[in-house]
CSV table of C-alpha atoms and ligand atoms in Angstrom, one decimal:
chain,number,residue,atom,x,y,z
A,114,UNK,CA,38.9,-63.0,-10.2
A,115,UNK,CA,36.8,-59.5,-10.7
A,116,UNK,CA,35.2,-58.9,-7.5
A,117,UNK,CA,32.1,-57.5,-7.2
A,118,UNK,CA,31.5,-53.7,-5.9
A,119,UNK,CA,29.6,-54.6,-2.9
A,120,UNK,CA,27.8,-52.2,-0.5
A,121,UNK,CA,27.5,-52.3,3.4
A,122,UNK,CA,25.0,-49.5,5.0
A,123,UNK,CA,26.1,-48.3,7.8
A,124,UNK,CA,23.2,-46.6,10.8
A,125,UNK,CA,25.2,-43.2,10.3
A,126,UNK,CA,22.6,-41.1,12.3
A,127,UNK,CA,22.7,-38.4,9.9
A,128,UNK,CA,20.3,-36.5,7.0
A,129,UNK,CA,21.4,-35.6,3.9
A,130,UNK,CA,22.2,-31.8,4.3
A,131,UNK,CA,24.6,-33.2,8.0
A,132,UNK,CA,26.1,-35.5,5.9
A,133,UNK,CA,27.1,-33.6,2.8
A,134,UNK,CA,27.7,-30.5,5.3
A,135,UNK,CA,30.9,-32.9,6.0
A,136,UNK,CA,32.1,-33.5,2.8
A,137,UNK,CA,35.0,-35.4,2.1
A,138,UNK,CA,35.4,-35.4,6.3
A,139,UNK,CA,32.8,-38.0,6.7
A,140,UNK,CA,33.8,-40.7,8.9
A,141,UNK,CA,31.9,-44.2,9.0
A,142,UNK,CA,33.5,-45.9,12.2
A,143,UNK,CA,34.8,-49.2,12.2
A,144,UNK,CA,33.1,-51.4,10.2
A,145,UNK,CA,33.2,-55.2,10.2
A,146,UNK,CA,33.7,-57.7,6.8
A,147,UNK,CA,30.4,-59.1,5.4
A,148,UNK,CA,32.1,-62.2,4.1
A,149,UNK,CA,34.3,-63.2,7.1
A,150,UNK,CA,33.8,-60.6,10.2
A,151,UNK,CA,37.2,-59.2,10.2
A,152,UNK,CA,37.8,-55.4,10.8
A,153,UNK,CA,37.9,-53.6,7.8
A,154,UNK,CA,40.5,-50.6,6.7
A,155,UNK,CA,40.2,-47.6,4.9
A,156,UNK,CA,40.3,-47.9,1.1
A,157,UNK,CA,39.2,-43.9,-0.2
A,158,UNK,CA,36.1,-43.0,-1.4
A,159,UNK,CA,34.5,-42.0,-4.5
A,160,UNK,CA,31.2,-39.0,-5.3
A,161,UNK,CA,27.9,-40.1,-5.6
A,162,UNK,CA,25.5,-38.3,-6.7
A,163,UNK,CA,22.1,-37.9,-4.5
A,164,UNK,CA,18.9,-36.4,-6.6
A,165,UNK,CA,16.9,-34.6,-4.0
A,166,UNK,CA,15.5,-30.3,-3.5
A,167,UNK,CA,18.9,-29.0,-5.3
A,168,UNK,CA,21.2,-32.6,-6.7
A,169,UNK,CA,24.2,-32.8,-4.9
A,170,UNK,CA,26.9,-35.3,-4.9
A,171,UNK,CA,28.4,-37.1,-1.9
A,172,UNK,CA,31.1,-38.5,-0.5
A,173,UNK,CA,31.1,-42.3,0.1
A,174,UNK,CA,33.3,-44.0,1.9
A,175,UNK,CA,35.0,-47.7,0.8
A,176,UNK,CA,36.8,-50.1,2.9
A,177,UNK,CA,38.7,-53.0,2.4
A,178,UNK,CA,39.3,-56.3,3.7
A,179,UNK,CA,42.8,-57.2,4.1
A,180,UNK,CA,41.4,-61.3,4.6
A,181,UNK,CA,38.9,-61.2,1.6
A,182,UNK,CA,41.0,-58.6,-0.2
A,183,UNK,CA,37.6,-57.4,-1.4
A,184,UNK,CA,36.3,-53.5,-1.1
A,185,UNK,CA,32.8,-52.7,0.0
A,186,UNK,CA,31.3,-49.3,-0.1
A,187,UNK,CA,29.9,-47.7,2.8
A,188,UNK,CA,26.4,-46.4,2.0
A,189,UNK,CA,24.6,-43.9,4.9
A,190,UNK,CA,21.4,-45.5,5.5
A,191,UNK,CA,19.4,-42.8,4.0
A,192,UNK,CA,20.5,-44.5,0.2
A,193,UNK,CA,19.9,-47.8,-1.2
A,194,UNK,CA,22.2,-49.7,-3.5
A,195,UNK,CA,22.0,-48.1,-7.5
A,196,UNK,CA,19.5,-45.8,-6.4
A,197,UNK,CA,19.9,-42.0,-6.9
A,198,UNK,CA,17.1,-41.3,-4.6
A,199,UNK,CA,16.9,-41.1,-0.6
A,200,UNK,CA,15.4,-44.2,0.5
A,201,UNK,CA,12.6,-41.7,2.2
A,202,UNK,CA,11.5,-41.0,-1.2
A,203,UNK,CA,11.2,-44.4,-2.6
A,204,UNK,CA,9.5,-45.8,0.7
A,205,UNK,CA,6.7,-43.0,0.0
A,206,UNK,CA,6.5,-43.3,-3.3
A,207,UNK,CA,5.6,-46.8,-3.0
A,208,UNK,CA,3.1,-46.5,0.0
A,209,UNK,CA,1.2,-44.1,-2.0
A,210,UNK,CA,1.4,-46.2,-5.1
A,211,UNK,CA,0.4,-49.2,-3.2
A,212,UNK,CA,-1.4,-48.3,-0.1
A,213,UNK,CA,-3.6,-45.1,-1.5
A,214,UNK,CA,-3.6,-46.7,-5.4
A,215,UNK,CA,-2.4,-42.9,-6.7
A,216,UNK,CA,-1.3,-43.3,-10.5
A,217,UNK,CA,2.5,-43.2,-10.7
A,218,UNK,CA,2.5,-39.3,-12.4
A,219,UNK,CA,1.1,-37.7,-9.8
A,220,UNK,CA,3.4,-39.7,-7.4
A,221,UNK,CA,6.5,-38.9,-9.9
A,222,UNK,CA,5.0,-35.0,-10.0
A,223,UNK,CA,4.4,-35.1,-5.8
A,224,UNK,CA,8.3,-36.1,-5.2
A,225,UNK,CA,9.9,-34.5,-8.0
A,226,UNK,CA,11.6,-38.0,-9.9
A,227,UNK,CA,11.3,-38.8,-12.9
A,228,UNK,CA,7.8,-41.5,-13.8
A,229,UNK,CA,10.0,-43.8,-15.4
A,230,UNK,CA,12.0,-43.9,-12.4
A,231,UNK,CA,8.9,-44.3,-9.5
A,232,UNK,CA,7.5,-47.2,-11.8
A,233,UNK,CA,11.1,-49.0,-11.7
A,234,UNK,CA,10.5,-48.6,-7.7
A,235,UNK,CA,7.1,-50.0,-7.7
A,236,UNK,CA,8.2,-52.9,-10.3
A,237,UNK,CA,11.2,-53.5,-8.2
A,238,UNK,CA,9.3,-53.9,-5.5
A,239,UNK,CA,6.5,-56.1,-7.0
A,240,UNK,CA,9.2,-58.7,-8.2
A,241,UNK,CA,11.0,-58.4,-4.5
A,242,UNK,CA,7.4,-58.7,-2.1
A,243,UNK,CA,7.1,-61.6,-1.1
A,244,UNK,CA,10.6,-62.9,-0.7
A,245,UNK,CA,10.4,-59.4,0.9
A,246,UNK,CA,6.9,-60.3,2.8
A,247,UNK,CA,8.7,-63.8,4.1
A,248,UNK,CA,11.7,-62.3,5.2
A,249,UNK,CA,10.1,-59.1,7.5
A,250,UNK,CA,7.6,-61.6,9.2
A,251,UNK,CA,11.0,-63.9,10.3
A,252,UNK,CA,12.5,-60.5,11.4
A,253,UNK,CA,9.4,-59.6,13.2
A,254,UNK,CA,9.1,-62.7,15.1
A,255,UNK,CA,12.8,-63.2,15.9
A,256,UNK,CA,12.3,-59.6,17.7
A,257,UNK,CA,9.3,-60.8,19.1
A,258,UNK,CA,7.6,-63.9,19.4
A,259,UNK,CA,4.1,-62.8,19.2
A,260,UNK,CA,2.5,-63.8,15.4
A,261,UNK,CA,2.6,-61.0,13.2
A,262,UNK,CA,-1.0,-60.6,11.5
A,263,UNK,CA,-1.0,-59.7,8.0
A,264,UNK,CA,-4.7,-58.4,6.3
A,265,UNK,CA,-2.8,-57.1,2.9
A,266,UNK,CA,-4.7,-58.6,0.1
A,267,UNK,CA,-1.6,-59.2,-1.9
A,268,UNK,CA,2.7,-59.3,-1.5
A,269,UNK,CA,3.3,-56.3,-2.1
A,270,UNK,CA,0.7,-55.1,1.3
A,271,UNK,CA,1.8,-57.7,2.7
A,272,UNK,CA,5.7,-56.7,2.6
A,273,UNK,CA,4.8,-53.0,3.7
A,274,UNK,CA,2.8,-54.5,6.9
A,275,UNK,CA,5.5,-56.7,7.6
A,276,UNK,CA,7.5,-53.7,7.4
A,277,UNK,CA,6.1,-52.0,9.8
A,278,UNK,CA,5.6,-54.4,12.3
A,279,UNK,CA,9.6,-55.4,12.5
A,280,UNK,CA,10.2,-51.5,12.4
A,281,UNK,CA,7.9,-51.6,15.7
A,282,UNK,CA,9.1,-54.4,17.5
A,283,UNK,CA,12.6,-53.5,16.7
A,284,UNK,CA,11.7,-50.0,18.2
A,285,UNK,CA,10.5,-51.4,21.3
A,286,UNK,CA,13.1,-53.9,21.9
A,287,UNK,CA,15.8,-51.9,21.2
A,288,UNK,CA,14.4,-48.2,21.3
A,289,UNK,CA,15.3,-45.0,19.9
A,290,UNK,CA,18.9,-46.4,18.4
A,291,UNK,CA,16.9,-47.9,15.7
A,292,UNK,CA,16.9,-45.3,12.5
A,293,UNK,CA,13.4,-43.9,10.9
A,294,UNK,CA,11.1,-47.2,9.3
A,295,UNK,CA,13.0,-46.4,5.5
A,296,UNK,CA,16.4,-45.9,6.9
A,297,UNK,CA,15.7,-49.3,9.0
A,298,UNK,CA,14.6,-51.0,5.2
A,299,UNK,CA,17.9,-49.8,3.8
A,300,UNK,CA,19.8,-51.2,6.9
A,301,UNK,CA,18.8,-54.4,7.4
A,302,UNK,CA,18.5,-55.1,3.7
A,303,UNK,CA,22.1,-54.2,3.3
A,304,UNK,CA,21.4,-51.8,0.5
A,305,UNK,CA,19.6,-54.4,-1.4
A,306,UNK,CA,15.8,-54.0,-0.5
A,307,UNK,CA,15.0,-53.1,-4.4
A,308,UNK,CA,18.2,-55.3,-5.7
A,309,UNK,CA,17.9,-57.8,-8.5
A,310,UNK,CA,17.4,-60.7,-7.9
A,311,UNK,CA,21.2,-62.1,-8.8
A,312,UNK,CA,21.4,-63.0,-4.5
A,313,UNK,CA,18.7,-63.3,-1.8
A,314,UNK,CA,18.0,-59.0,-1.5
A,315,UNK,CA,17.8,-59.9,2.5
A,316,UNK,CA,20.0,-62.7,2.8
A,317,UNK,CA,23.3,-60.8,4.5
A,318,UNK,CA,21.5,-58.8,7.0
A,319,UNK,CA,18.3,-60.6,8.4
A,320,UNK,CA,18.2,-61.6,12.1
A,321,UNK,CA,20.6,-62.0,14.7
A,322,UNK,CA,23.8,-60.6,13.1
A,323,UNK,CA,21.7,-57.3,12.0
A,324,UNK,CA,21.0,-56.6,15.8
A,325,UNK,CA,24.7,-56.9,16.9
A,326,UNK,CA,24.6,-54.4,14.3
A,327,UNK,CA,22.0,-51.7,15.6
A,328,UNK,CA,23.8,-51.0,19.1
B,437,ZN,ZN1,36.7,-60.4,4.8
């Protein structure tokens, strides 16, 4: 059977320029199987390339489960899954696309990505929200009870605010160990925040098993 190339983003604490400062030295901790929990072992790496001030490519790291026999990449949170872009980029791109309604050029122009490439965000996105929008608010309130008020007049508002308000009440539950609001999107999404929609994009990480995963 072909196995898939899956991803697993690890909190790596890191920016780019610390990261690729490390090279081929970078080294991701122990990391535990998606499919079946067991520790996995080292299994090389390949170069990925990361569009930013000055492209550069970096090292990622795969692992392998002996039990599943299957290898999973580990993506730094600062990337998503298929995306040459830091997830920082995407996130603003698509709050000033959606939040501030500024035309996708100016956006494109403003981060230095291609247009073609911001509206593939913001149509990713669109297509995701409210699976997305569902998903954040069951996050939210699993990190605290309290109802989480939405006023976005459509999905794709509505996923950012839900966003937002797991980012907080993850923060103040579990403080400063939880990564910048983007970084947190790419974690507990596993990578998959702007995924197709072949499997649920937030399906492996949501909940319970993503906070074992934040200490
Ligand atoms: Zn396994």
């Amino acid at each position: 059977m072909q196995s898939h190339p899956l991803s697993i983003v690890w909190q790596c604490g890191l920016d780019v320029s610390a990261y690729l400062a490390l090279g081929q030295q970078i080294e991701v901790g122990e990391q535990a199987c998606p499919e079946c929990g067991q520790r996995l072992g080292g299994w090389g790496g390949y170069w990925r390339w990361l569009r930013g001030p000055g492209t550069a490519r970096l090292w990622i790291r795969r692992q392998r489960c002996a039990l599943c026999r299957r290898s999973h990449a580990v993506l730094p949170d600062f990337l998503l899954e298929h995306r040459l872009d830091e997830v920082q980029v995407i996130g603003q791109a698509l709050v000033l696309s959606i939040s501030t309604g500024l035309g996708m050029r100016p956006i494109a122009e403003r981060l230095g990505v291609p247009m073609t490439t911001a509206r593939d965000w913001r149509r990713r996105f669109q297509v995701n929200a409210l699976v997305l929008a569902t998903l954040l608010v069951a996050l939210a309130v699993r990190l605290d009870p309290a109802p989480v008020l939405l006023s976005g007049t459509d999905h794709e508002h509505a996923a950012l605010e839900a966003l937002g308000a797991s980012w907080q009440r993850a923060r103040t539950r579990f403080g400063g160990g939880v990564p910048e609001l983007w970084c947190f999107w790419s974690l507990i999404s596993g990578g998959r925040a702007l995924g197709t929609n072949r499997s649920p994009p937030y399906a492996p990480r949501t909940g319970v098993d993503w906070m074992v995963l934040i200490r």
